[in-house]
Amino acid sequence: MSKKYYVTTPIYYVNDVPHIGHAYTTIAADALARFYRMTGHDVFFLTGTDEHGKKVEKSASDYGVQPKELADRVVVRFKELWQKLNISYSRFIRTTDKDHMRAVTHIWKIIYEKGDIYKGVYRDWYCTPCESFWTSSQLVNNKCPDCGRDVELLSEESYFFRLSRYEEPLLRFYEENPDFIKPERRRNEIISFVKQGLKDLSVSRLGLKWGIRVPGDEKHAIYVWFDALTNYLTGAGFPDHRDLFENTWPADVHIIGKDILRFHAVYWPAFLLSAGLPLPRQVYAHGWWTVEGEKMSKSRGNVVDPVIEAERFGVDKFRYFLLREVPFGLDGDYSEASLVHRVNSELSNDIGNLFSRVCGMIKKYRPAGIEISEKNELAEEAQECIREYTSRMQKLDFQGAIGEGLLGLVSRANVYIDRKKPWQMAREQDAGLDGVLAELSEALRIVAYMCYPFMPEAFNKMMEMVGFPEVTDGNPLEWGSIKWKTKIGDLTPIFPRIE
Ligand code: MSP
């Protein structure tokens, strides 16, 4: 059995309903999962919810419900959204799942027995919205340095993880695995953070009811981040399903937002090193969305609801815009005007027109269909676009994969049409016309498959309209690798313009 390609999203807190930030990470992970599946890999794609901890406990009490009740309700919202957005996850994990609670207790015991967890007293600050611990010197104007909100002083018995032991091993690991933290700028930030020195980390909360109990000391709940990060192991079958686990772990990439990088690039690998488990291959931190130039927040009332956007513009267009507009890793600004402009010009004009042009000509000049022949005038240029597309997808450069790969091929095909003038060839009864239409049909097929990770619904429409063969074996992104014949159906715009 070959190793699975394993991609994860963060697991989302259930204190609030999903917004565009959640949708963004999950759509990116979905595009990647679809790309790898399409190119012949066995993919495992994990997403889910983070349900324990102070933050959820507090929200539930504000709503006057039990935390599990709140979680059950919000989970439905997430699942409905993922269905709407065509998210093809393999498992939706909840930290209240039995196998997960067992995995957390199990890894805790391994680390404890190793001597890396000890009991002490925590005397510092806690930020509940971020679920993070801070020292006085880290605070900024007495507020949380990450989110700027109030922190509370804690003075309580706590279990600590010997994070300080892992300073050197982590730095060595970053050095030996230059692609572990992406993008580069984030990697440098983490390295300098670790070089400043690591203090042992509090990994339990006394008196927190809503959490997994510390084995052998029920008064304590395991720290919610220790609990949450372990979901990536649970999903892979840890600790009970050995074969599955060996075949799935380590994760190929954890896709996260930049705000939770420290947890994923410092604490998580340290826990794994201590437990003697392999480390994930990559942690990719994407940027944040502002909305019409402003920070998104409930108090500003400008939180973008992905359900509304997907309904208004269509799921594919929303997905496309998020991954195309901004280089993955940088911050971006969400504005409906930019969305409309981009999808009209790139989807309706560029891709849509190519389809209607080519299909229209085949229908008119060769109503019985075109056999895809050996002639390969466009092959070299197409292969160059396919290479660009593939290598950029592998680097999570979605913007570039679309720009250089997908739209690159579209524009070359359009230039080819203008150069060959098939209408003239038809008029002159030029025997070369079949070859030209065959080249263009193959270009459409490749374009359709390049669209698939981003816009699965449009892909289905394209399949139906042109009659592409389904590729169940191997990589469909290979020019001229399949014999097929066009079967043009009704011509409808694949991407109607948004007015
Ligand atoms: N529960 C933790 C993650 C645990 S993973 C082991 C958590 N949950 S969260 O519900 O707050 O989800 C956060 C995800 O949404 C992060 O990746 C974060 O970066 C992302 N976003 C939240 N707001 C965002 C924007 N405005 N823009 C882009 N992504 C943002 O953190």
Short mmCIF file of C-alpha atoms and ligand atoms in Angstrom, two decimals:
data_model
loop_
_atom_site.label_atom_id
_atom_site.label_comp_id
_atom_site.label_asym_id
_atom_site.label_seq_id
_atom_site.Cartn_x
_atom_site.Cartn_y
_atom_site.Cartn_z
CA MET A 1 0.00 0.00 0.00
CA SER A 2 1.39 3.40 -0.90
CA LYS A 3 1.27 6.11 1.73
CA LYS A 4 -1.78 8.30 1.69
CA TYR A 5 -1.54 11.97 0.89
CA TYR A 6 -2.72 13.46 4.17
CA VAL A 7 -4.01 17.05 4.36
CA THR A 8 -5.68 18.76 7.31
CA THR A 9 -7.49 21.96 8.20
CA PRO A 10 -7.51 23.36 11.72
CA ILE A 11 -10.41 22.07 13.75
CA TYR A 12 -12.74 24.99 14.36
CA TYR A 13 -14.03 26.25 17.69
CA VAL A 14 -17.72 25.72 18.21
CA ASN A 15 -18.28 28.92 20.15
CA ASP A 16 -19.39 30.65 16.98
CA VAL A 17 -20.84 29.92 13.56
CA PRO A 18 -18.56 29.59 10.50
CA HIS A 19 -17.33 32.68 8.63
CA ILE A 20 -15.18 33.37 5.61
CA GLY A 21 -11.92 32.60 7.47
CA HIS A 22 -13.05 29.05 8.16
CA ALA A 23 -14.29 28.70 4.60
CA TYR A 24 -10.97 29.91 3.20
CA THR A 25 -8.75 27.34 4.91
CA THR A 26 -11.18 24.57 4.16
CA ILE A 27 -11.59 25.45 0.48
CA ALA A 28 -7.81 25.58 0.09
CA ALA A 29 -7.47 22.15 1.67
CA ASP A 30 -10.26 20.85 -0.52
CA ALA A 31 -8.63 22.14 -3.70
CA LEU A 32 -5.41 20.45 -2.70
CA ALA A 33 -7.18 17.20 -1.82
CA ARG A 34 -9.00 17.21 -5.14
CA PHE A 35 -5.79 17.93 -7.02
CA TYR A 36 -3.98 14.99 -5.45
CA ARG A 37 -6.95 12.67 -5.83
CA MET A 38 -7.30 13.65 -9.46
CA THR A 39 -3.63 12.95 -10.13
CA GLY A 40 -3.88 9.42 -8.79
CA HIS A 41 -3.10 9.69 -5.08
CA ASP A 42 -4.92 8.09 -2.22
CA VAL A 43 -5.95 11.16 -0.22
CA PHE A 44 -6.99 11.49 3.39
CA PHE A 45 -8.52 14.89 4.13
CA LEU A 46 -9.35 15.70 7.74
CA THR A 47 -11.40 18.57 9.11
CA GLY A 48 -13.60 18.97 12.17
CA THR A 49 -14.33 20.88 15.34
CA ASP A 50 -12.47 21.86 18.51
CA GLU A 51 -15.05 21.53 21.26
CA HIS A 52 -13.41 21.55 24.68
CA GLY A 53 -11.93 24.34 26.76
CA LYS A 54 -12.72 27.53 28.56
CA LYS A 55 -13.80 29.47 25.51
CA VAL A 56 -16.52 27.02 24.48
CA GLU A 57 -17.55 26.46 28.10
CA LYS A 58 -17.99 30.19 28.53
CA SER A 59 -19.98 30.67 25.32
CA ALA A 60 -22.26 27.81 26.24
CA SER A 61 -22.93 29.33 29.62
CA ASP A 62 -23.66 32.70 27.99
CA TYR A 63 -26.24 30.95 25.80
CA GLY A 64 -27.55 29.06 28.82
CA VAL A 65 -26.85 25.62 27.36
CA GLN A 66 -24.47 22.76 28.09
CA PRO A 67 -21.21 22.88 26.07
CA LYS A 68 -22.01 19.61 24.29
CA GLU A 69 -25.39 20.96 23.30
CA LEU A 70 -23.81 24.08 21.84
CA ALA A 71 -21.24 21.94 20.02
CA ASP A 72 -23.91 19.67 18.55
CA ARG A 73 -25.74 22.68 17.18
CA VAL A 74 -22.73 24.42 15.70
CA VAL A 75 -21.39 21.19 14.19
CA VAL A 76 -24.54 21.03 12.09
CA ARG A 77 -23.80 24.52 10.76
CA PHE A 78 -20.25 23.54 9.80
CA LYS A 79 -21.35 20.33 8.13
CA GLU A 80 -24.07 22.11 6.17
CA LEU A 81 -21.59 24.71 5.01
CA TRP A 82 -19.06 22.11 3.90
CA GLN A 83 -21.72 20.33 1.96
CA LYS A 84 -22.78 23.53 0.28
CA LEU A 85 -19.18 24.43 -0.60
CA ASN A 86 -18.50 20.94 -2.00
CA ILE A 87 -15.86 20.11 0.58
CA SER A 88 -14.76 16.53 -0.01
CA TYR A 89 -13.41 15.70 3.44
CA SER A 90 -12.68 12.10 4.40
CA ARG A 91 -13.57 12.51 8.05
CA PHE A 92 -15.17 15.22 10.16
CA ILE A 93 -13.52 14.80 13.53
CA ARG A 94 -14.91 16.19 16.78
CA THR A 95 -12.74 16.41 19.86
CA THR A 96 -15.64 14.90 21.79
CA ASP A 97 -15.38 11.71 19.66
CA LYS A 98 -14.48 8.69 21.79
CA ASP A 99 -11.47 7.62 19.72
CA HIS A 100 -10.06 11.14 19.96
CA MET A 101 -10.42 11.35 23.74
CA ARG A 102 -8.62 8.02 23.92
CA ALA A 103 -5.83 9.27 21.63
CA VAL A 104 -5.29 12.36 23.80
CA THR A 105 -5.09 10.38 27.01
CA HIS A 106 -2.76 7.94 25.31
CA ILE A 107 -0.25 10.49 24.05
CA TRP A 108 -0.40 12.31 27.39
CA LYS A 109 0.66 9.10 29.13
CA ILE A 110 3.53 8.50 26.71
CA ILE A 111 4.87 12.01 27.25
CA TYR A 112 4.32 11.77 31.00
CA GLU A 113 6.17 8.47 31.22
CA LYS A 114 8.98 9.95 29.21
CA GLY A 115 9.37 12.51 32.01
CA ASP A 116 8.33 15.49 29.92
CA ILE A 117 5.21 16.35 31.93
CA TYR A 118 5.55 17.43 35.56
CA LYS A 119 3.37 19.13 38.14
CA GLY A 120 4.08 22.70 39.21
CA VAL A 121 2.34 25.99 39.81
CA TYR A 122 1.31 28.37 37.03
CA ARG A 123 1.50 32.05 37.94
CA ASP A 124 0.82 34.13 34.87
CA TRP A 125 -1.81 35.28 32.43
CA TYR A 126 -4.40 33.49 30.31
CA CYS A 127 -6.27 34.71 27.22
CA THR A 128 -9.51 32.77 26.86
CA PRO A 129 -10.40 33.85 23.28
CA CYS A 130 -6.98 32.56 22.12
CA GLU A 131 -6.77 29.83 24.73
CA SER A 132 -3.14 30.85 25.34
CA PHE A 133 -0.83 31.39 28.27
CA TRP A 134 1.29 34.55 28.54
CA THR A 135 3.93 35.97 30.86
CA SER A 136 3.66 39.59 32.03
CA SER A 137 6.54 40.61 29.79
CA GLN A 138 4.77 39.22 26.73
CA LEU A 139 1.61 41.26 27.29
CA VAL A 140 1.09 44.40 25.24
CA ASN A 141 -0.54 47.19 27.30
CA ASN A 142 -1.68 44.47 29.68
CA LYS A 143 -3.64 42.79 26.88
CA CYS A 144 -3.16 39.60 24.91
CA PRO A 145 -0.33 40.18 22.38
CA ASP A 146 -2.17 38.11 19.76
CA CYS A 147 -5.74 39.41 19.87
CA GLY A 148 -5.53 42.51 22.06
CA ARG A 149 -8.24 41.34 24.43
CA ASP A 150 -8.28 41.10 28.22
CA VAL A 151 -6.27 38.42 29.96
CA GLU A 152 -6.84 36.98 33.41
CA LEU A 153 -4.26 36.32 36.09
CA LEU A 154 -3.99 32.66 37.04
CA SER A 155 -2.26 31.24 40.05
CA GLU A 156 -2.95 27.56 40.19
CA GLU A 157 -1.49 24.11 40.28
CA SER A 158 -0.77 22.96 36.74
CA TYR A 159 0.97 20.29 34.74
CA PHE A 160 3.81 21.52 32.57
CA PHE A 161 5.33 20.17 29.40
CA ARG A 162 9.13 20.47 29.24
CA LEU A 163 9.11 22.60 26.13
CA SER A 164 12.48 24.09 27.16
CA ARG A 165 14.10 20.72 26.40
CA TYR A 166 13.08 20.98 22.77
CA GLU A 167 14.61 24.30 21.82
CA GLU A 168 17.70 22.75 20.24
CA PRO A 169 15.95 19.75 18.66
CA LEU A 170 13.37 22.07 17.09
CA LEU A 171 15.96 24.44 15.68
CA ARG A 172 17.84 21.47 14.27
CA PHE A 173 14.64 20.15 12.74
CA TYR A 174 13.82 23.50 11.07
CA GLU A 175 17.36 23.62 9.74
CA GLU A 176 17.21 20.12 8.29
CA ASN A 177 13.71 20.57 6.89
CA PRO A 178 13.65 23.94 5.18
CA ASP A 179 10.16 23.30 3.78
CA PHE A 180 8.60 22.48 7.14
CA ILE A 181 7.24 25.99 7.71
CA LYS A 182 5.79 27.87 4.75
CA PRO A 183 5.85 30.63 3.63
CA GLU A 184 9.51 31.51 4.18
CA ARG A 185 8.74 34.69 6.10
CA ARG A 186 6.74 32.77 8.67
CA ARG A 187 9.57 30.29 9.00
CA ASN A 188 11.96 33.05 9.92
CA GLU A 189 9.54 34.40 12.51
CA ILE A 190 9.24 31.00 14.16
CA ILE A 191 12.99 30.43 14.18
CA SER A 192 13.61 33.74 15.88
CA PHE A 193 10.81 33.05 18.36
CA VAL A 194 12.39 29.72 19.32
CA LYS A 195 15.87 31.26 19.48
CA GLN A 196 14.62 33.70 22.11
CA GLY A 197 14.22 30.69 24.37
CA LEU A 198 11.33 28.40 25.19
CA LYS A 199 9.72 28.18 28.60
CA ASP A 200 7.93 25.09 29.79
CA LEU A 201 4.30 25.13 28.74
CA SER A 202 1.31 24.77 31.02
CA VAL A 203 -0.72 21.86 29.67
CA SER A 204 -3.58 21.54 32.13
CA ARG A 205 -6.26 23.71 33.71
CA LEU A 206 -7.38 23.18 37.26
CA GLY A 207 -11.12 23.31 37.73
CA LEU A 208 -11.97 23.40 34.04
CA LYS A 209 -14.94 21.08 33.76
CA TRP A 210 -15.29 20.99 29.99
CA GLY A 211 -12.18 19.08 28.96
CA ILE A 212 -10.49 15.70 28.83
CA ARG A 213 -9.31 14.69 32.31
CA VAL A 214 -5.62 14.40 33.14
CA PRO A 215 -4.96 10.67 33.60
CA GLY A 216 -4.65 9.95 37.31
CA ASP A 217 -5.56 13.49 38.40
CA GLU A 218 -9.20 14.16 37.60
CA LYS A 219 -9.22 17.68 39.06
CA HIS A 220 -7.28 18.82 36.01
CA ALA A 221 -8.42 19.08 32.43
CA ILE A 222 -5.90 18.70 29.62
CA TYR A 223 -5.07 22.03 27.94
CA VAL A 224 -7.34 22.54 24.96
CA TRP A 225 -4.47 23.01 22.48
CA PHE A 226 -2.83 19.77 23.59
CA ASP A 227 -6.20 18.11 23.06
CA ALA A 228 -6.90 19.84 19.73
CA LEU A 229 -3.54 19.25 18.05
CA THR A 230 -3.79 15.56 18.77
CA ASN A 231 -6.78 15.38 16.40
CA TYR A 232 -4.32 15.05 13.53
CA LEU A 233 -3.10 11.77 15.05
CA THR A 234 -6.57 10.48 15.90
CA GLY A 235 -7.67 11.03 12.33
CA ALA A 236 -4.76 8.91 11.15
CA GLY A 237 -5.76 6.01 13.40
CA PHE A 238 -3.62 6.67 16.48
CA PRO A 239 -3.15 4.69 18.68
CA ASP A 240 -5.24 1.61 17.95
CA HIS A 241 -5.12 1.19 14.19
CA ARG A 242 -1.46 0.54 13.56
CA ASP A 243 -1.60 -0.30 9.86
CA LEU A 244 -3.79 2.64 9.03
CA PHE A 245 -1.58 4.91 11.10
CA GLU A 246 1.66 3.78 9.45
CA ASN A 247 0.05 4.32 6.10
CA THR A 248 -1.31 7.78 6.89
CA TRP A 249 0.97 9.54 9.36
CA PRO A 250 2.85 11.88 9.09
CA ALA A 251 0.55 14.47 7.58
CA ASP A 252 1.80 15.91 4.31
CA VAL A 253 0.52 19.35 5.16
CA HIS A 254 -1.36 21.10 7.94
CA ILE A 255 -3.05 24.11 6.39
CA ILE A 256 -3.69 26.80 9.01
CA GLY A 257 -4.04 30.56 9.42
CA LYS A 258 -1.03 32.64 10.42
CA ASP A 259 -2.50 33.32 13.87
CA ILE A 260 -2.13 29.71 14.98
CA LEU A 261 1.31 29.00 13.56
CA ARG A 262 3.15 28.92 16.89
CA PHE A 263 0.92 26.12 18.12
CA HIS A 264 1.54 24.10 14.96
CA ALA A 265 5.18 24.84 14.32
CA VAL A 266 6.54 24.90 17.89
CA TYR A 267 4.32 23.13 20.40
CA TRP A 268 3.01 20.41 18.10
CA PRO A 269 6.38 19.19 16.81
CA ALA A 270 7.73 19.34 20.37
CA PHE A 271 4.90 17.10 21.63
CA LEU A 272 5.56 14.69 18.77
CA LEU A 273 9.32 14.65 19.35
CA SER A 274 8.68 13.86 22.98
CA ALA A 275 6.26 11.07 22.08
CA GLY A 276 8.75 9.64 19.59
CA LEU A 277 6.41 10.10 16.64
CA PRO A 278 7.29 11.38 13.15
CA LEU A 279 6.72 15.08 12.48
CA PRO A 280 4.35 16.45 9.83
CA ARG A 281 6.06 17.26 6.55
CA GLN A 282 4.75 20.81 6.30
CA VAL A 283 2.80 23.49 8.09
CA TYR A 284 1.48 26.13 5.70
CA ALA A 285 0.20 29.37 7.24
CA HIS A 286 -2.10 31.43 5.06
CA GLY A 287 -2.93 35.10 5.56
CA TRP A 288 -6.04 36.84 6.80
CA TRP A 289 -8.92 38.45 4.97
CA THR A 290 -10.05 41.95 5.66
CA VAL A 291 -13.40 43.10 4.31
CA GLU A 292 -13.58 46.16 2.09
CA GLY A 293 -10.33 47.27 3.71
CA GLU A 294 -11.40 46.75 7.30
CA LYS A 295 -10.69 44.11 9.90
CA MET A 296 -13.58 41.67 10.05
CA SER A 297 -15.32 41.63 13.40
CA LYS A 298 -18.69 41.06 14.98
CA SER A 299 -18.68 44.49 16.55
CA ARG A 300 -18.14 46.12 13.14
CA GLY A 301 -20.91 43.93 11.79
CA ASN A 302 -18.93 43.15 8.64
CA VAL A 303 -18.41 39.43 9.10
CA VAL A 304 -18.66 37.74 5.70
CA ASP A 305 -21.08 34.82 5.79
CA PRO A 306 -19.89 32.18 3.30
CA VAL A 307 -23.41 30.78 2.96
CA ILE A 308 -24.74 34.10 1.71
CA GLU A 309 -21.80 34.69 -0.63
CA ALA A 310 -22.02 31.21 -2.13
CA GLU A 311 -25.72 31.65 -2.69
CA ARG A 312 -25.33 35.05 -4.23
CA PHE A 313 -22.43 34.31 -6.57
CA GLY A 314 -22.44 30.53 -6.85
CA VAL A 315 -20.19 28.13 -5.00
CA ASP A 316 -17.60 27.75 -7.76
CA LYS A 317 -17.13 31.46 -8.24
CA PHE A 318 -16.75 32.04 -4.52
CA ARG A 319 -14.19 29.23 -4.24
CA TYR A 320 -12.34 30.48 -7.29
CA PHE A 321 -12.16 34.05 -6.08
CA LEU A 322 -10.76 33.13 -2.65
CA LEU A 323 -7.92 31.08 -4.09
CA ARG A 324 -7.22 33.26 -7.11
CA GLU A 325 -7.35 36.76 -5.66
CA VAL A 326 -4.53 36.61 -3.15
CA PRO A 327 -1.21 34.74 -3.08
CA PHE A 328 -1.70 31.96 -0.55
CA GLY A 329 0.24 33.05 2.51
CA LEU A 330 -0.44 36.79 2.22
CA ASP A 331 -3.32 38.84 3.59
CA GLY A 332 -6.08 39.85 1.23
CA ASP A 333 -9.11 42.04 1.01
CA TYR A 334 -12.56 40.66 0.31
CA SER A 335 -14.71 42.91 -1.77
CA GLU A 336 -17.69 42.00 -3.86
CA ALA A 337 -16.63 44.42 -6.58
CA SER A 338 -13.29 42.60 -7.00
CA LEU A 339 -15.07 39.26 -7.00
CA VAL A 340 -17.45 40.34 -9.76
CA HIS A 341 -14.66 41.86 -11.79
CA ARG A 342 -12.42 38.83 -11.54
CA VAL A 343 -14.99 36.17 -12.28
CA ASN A 344 -16.46 38.10 -15.18
CA SER A 345 -13.13 38.65 -16.81
CA GLU A 346 -11.39 35.35 -16.12
CA LEU A 347 -14.22 32.86 -15.91
CA SER A 348 -16.92 34.26 -18.19
CA ASN A 349 -14.66 35.94 -20.74
CA ASP A 350 -11.50 33.86 -20.86
CA ILE A 351 -12.52 30.31 -19.99
CA GLY A 352 -16.20 30.57 -20.88
CA ASN A 353 -15.52 32.06 -24.30
CA LEU A 354 -12.95 29.44 -25.19
CA PHE A 355 -15.49 26.73 -24.48
CA SER A 356 -18.27 28.33 -26.43
CA ARG A 357 -15.99 29.16 -29.35
CA VAL A 358 -14.55 25.67 -29.70
CA CYS A 359 -17.78 23.80 -29.02
CA GLY A 360 -19.66 26.10 -31.39
CA MET A 361 -17.21 25.41 -34.21
CA ILE A 362 -17.28 21.66 -33.68
CA LYS A 363 -21.05 21.68 -33.68
CA LYS A 364 -21.14 23.70 -36.84
CA TYR A 365 -18.33 22.16 -38.88
CA ARG A 366 -18.17 18.60 -37.56
CA PRO A 367 -21.58 17.78 -36.05
CA ALA A 368 -20.68 14.07 -35.84
CA GLY A 369 -17.85 14.88 -33.45
CA ILE A 370 -14.05 15.01 -33.57
CA GLU A 371 -11.70 12.15 -32.83
CA ILE A 372 -8.71 13.21 -30.83
CA SER A 373 -5.81 12.44 -33.17
CA GLU A 374 -2.08 12.13 -32.78
CA LYS A 375 -1.43 15.57 -34.24
CA ASN A 376 0.23 17.69 -31.61
CA GLU A 377 0.75 21.27 -32.58
CA LEU A 378 -0.26 22.65 -29.22
CA ALA A 379 1.42 19.89 -27.22
CA GLU A 380 4.58 21.67 -26.22
CA GLU A 381 2.90 24.83 -25.01
CA ALA A 382 0.23 22.84 -23.24
CA GLN A 383 2.80 20.71 -21.49
CA GLU A 384 4.56 23.80 -20.27
CA CYS A 385 1.28 25.05 -18.75
CA ILE A 386 0.62 21.65 -17.20
CA ARG A 387 4.07 21.64 -15.62
CA GLU A 388 3.51 25.12 -14.20
CA TYR A 389 0.11 24.15 -12.91
CA THR A 390 1.35 20.96 -11.28
CA SER A 391 4.40 22.38 -9.59
CA ARG A 392 2.49 25.38 -8.32
CA MET A 393 -0.31 23.23 -6.94
CA GLN A 394 2.29 21.14 -5.14
CA LYS A 395 3.60 24.35 -3.59
CA LEU A 396 0.09 25.51 -2.63
CA ASP A 397 0.53 28.43 -5.00
CA PHE A 398 -3.11 28.38 -6.06
CA GLN A 399 -3.00 31.85 -7.53
CA GLY A 400 -0.07 30.92 -9.76
CA ALA A 401 -1.50 27.54 -10.74
CA ILE A 402 -4.57 29.35 -12.01
CA GLY A 403 -2.73 32.26 -13.58
CA GLU A 404 0.22 30.52 -15.22
CA GLY A 405 -1.23 27.05 -15.66
CA LEU A 406 -4.96 27.24 -16.28
CA LEU A 407 -5.34 30.72 -17.75
CA GLY A 408 -2.00 30.30 -19.51
CA LEU A 409 -3.37 27.37 -21.47
CA VAL A 410 -6.64 29.17 -22.15
CA SER A 411 -4.83 32.11 -23.65
CA ARG A 412 -2.55 29.90 -25.76
CA ALA A 413 -5.56 28.05 -27.10
CA ASN A 414 -7.22 31.35 -27.96
CA VAL A 415 -4.10 32.52 -29.78
CA TYR A 416 -4.02 29.21 -31.65
CA ILE A 417 -7.59 29.74 -32.84
CA ASP A 418 -6.81 33.25 -34.02
CA ARG A 419 -3.75 31.98 -35.87
CA LYS A 420 -5.43 29.00 -37.53
CA LYS A 421 -8.76 30.69 -38.28
CA PRO A 422 -10.80 27.47 -38.38
CA TRP A 423 -13.75 29.33 -39.98
CA GLN A 424 -11.53 30.06 -42.96
CA MET A 425 -10.31 26.45 -43.08
CA ALA A 426 -13.93 25.33 -43.11
CA ARG A 427 -14.74 27.67 -45.93
CA GLU A 428 -11.79 26.44 -47.94
CA GLN A 429 -12.53 22.82 -47.06
CA ASP A 430 -9.02 22.51 -45.66
CA ALA A 431 -8.39 18.91 -44.53
CA GLY A 432 -6.36 20.26 -41.62
CA LEU A 433 -9.48 21.43 -39.84
CA ASP A 434 -10.06 18.13 -38.01
CA GLY A 435 -6.57 18.27 -36.57
CA VAL A 436 -7.02 21.84 -35.36
CA LEU A 437 -10.35 21.09 -33.71
CA ALA A 438 -8.85 17.99 -32.14
CA GLU A 439 -6.03 20.05 -30.63
CA LEU A 440 -8.52 22.51 -29.26
CA SER A 441 -10.72 19.79 -27.83
CA GLU A 442 -7.76 18.30 -26.01
CA ALA A 443 -6.95 21.78 -24.69
CA LEU A 444 -10.51 22.06 -23.37
CA ARG A 445 -10.18 18.70 -21.67
CA ILE A 446 -6.99 19.75 -19.89
CA VAL A 447 -8.55 23.10 -18.94
CA ALA A 448 -11.54 21.27 -17.48
CA TYR A 449 -9.33 19.08 -15.32
CA MET A 450 -7.32 22.11 -14.22
CA CYS A 451 -10.59 23.69 -13.11
CA TYR A 452 -11.67 20.64 -11.18
CA PRO A 453 -9.88 21.29 -7.85
CA PHE A 454 -11.26 24.82 -7.70
CA MET A 455 -14.66 24.49 -9.36
CA PRO A 456 -16.04 20.98 -9.21
CA GLU A 457 -19.50 22.01 -10.42
CA ALA A 458 -18.19 23.76 -13.52
CA PHE A 459 -16.04 20.71 -14.18
CA ASN A 460 -19.16 18.52 -14.29
CA LYS A 461 -20.85 20.96 -16.62
CA MET A 462 -17.81 20.90 -18.92
CA MET A 463 -17.72 17.11 -18.92
CA GLU A 464 -21.32 17.04 -19.99
CA MET A 465 -21.04 19.75 -22.57
CA VAL A 466 -18.00 18.38 -24.43
CA GLY A 467 -18.24 14.69 -23.54
CA PHE A 468 -14.79 14.26 -22.00
CA PRO A 469 -13.97 10.73 -20.92
CA GLU A 470 -13.67 10.08 -17.20
CA VAL A 471 -10.14 9.23 -16.21
CA THR A 472 -10.23 6.72 -13.40
CA ASP A 473 -6.67 5.53 -13.68
CA GLY A 474 -3.53 7.65 -13.75
CA ASN A 475 -3.14 11.36 -14.30
CA PRO A 476 -5.69 13.10 -16.55
CA LEU A 477 -3.34 16.08 -16.88
CA GLU A 478 -1.36 14.43 -19.66
CA TRP A 479 -1.70 15.88 -23.08
CA GLY A 480 -2.82 13.34 -25.66
CA SER A 481 -2.73 10.37 -23.31
CA ILE A 482 -6.31 9.28 -23.93
CA LYS A 483 -8.19 8.46 -27.11
CA TRP A 484 -11.59 10.07 -27.04
CA LYS A 485 -14.22 11.67 -29.24
CA THR A 486 -16.16 14.86 -28.62
CA LYS A 487 -19.87 14.59 -27.97
CA ILE A 488 -21.06 18.16 -27.81
CA GLY A 489 -24.28 18.65 -25.89
CA ASP A 490 -26.36 21.77 -25.51
CA LEU A 491 -24.31 24.93 -25.49
CA THR A 492 -25.01 26.91 -22.35
CA PRO A 493 -22.65 29.40 -20.75
CA ILE A 494 -20.52 27.61 -18.17
CA PHE A 495 -19.92 30.83 -16.29
CA PRO A 496 -22.81 33.25 -16.81
CA ARG A 497 -21.67 36.82 -16.23
CA ILE A 498 -22.59 38.50 -12.97
CA GLU A 499 -24.28 41.79 -13.81
N1 MSP B 1 -9.51 25.64 17.32
C1 MSP B 1 -8.38 26.36 16.84
C2 MSP B 1 -7.56 25.51 15.90
C3 MSP B 1 -7.10 24.20 16.44
S1 MSP B 1 -6.25 23.28 15.27
C4 MSP B 1 -5.59 22.02 16.08
C5 MSP B 1 -8.83 27.62 16.14
N2 MSP B 1 -10.10 27.64 15.71
S2 MSP B 1 -10.84 28.85 14.97
O1 MSP B 1 -12.24 28.50 14.89
O2 MSP B 1 -10.54 30.08 15.63
O3 MSP B 1 -10.39 28.81 13.48
C6 MSP B 1 -9.42 29.48 13.10
C7 MSP B 1 -9.05 29.35 11.64
O4 MSP B 1 -9.76 30.32 10.87
C8 MSP B 1 -7.60 29.71 11.63
O5 MSP B 1 -6.86 29.02 10.67
C9 MSP B 1 -7.66 31.20 11.33
O6 MSP B 1 -6.50 31.67 10.76
C10 MSP B 1 -8.83 31.25 10.37
N3 MSP B 1 -9.36 32.61 10.33
C11 MSP B 1 -10.11 33.26 11.26
N4 MSP B 1 -10.37 34.52 10.80
C12 MSP B 1 -9.79 34.70 9.59
C13 MSP B 1 -9.78 35.72 8.61
N5 MSP B 1 -10.35 36.88 8.77
N6 MSP B 1 -9.17 35.44 7.43
C14 MSP B 1 -8.61 34.21 7.16
N7 MSP B 1 -8.60 33.25 8.05
C15 MSP B 1 -9.03 33.52 9.33
O7 MSP B 1 -8.04 28.51 15.98
#
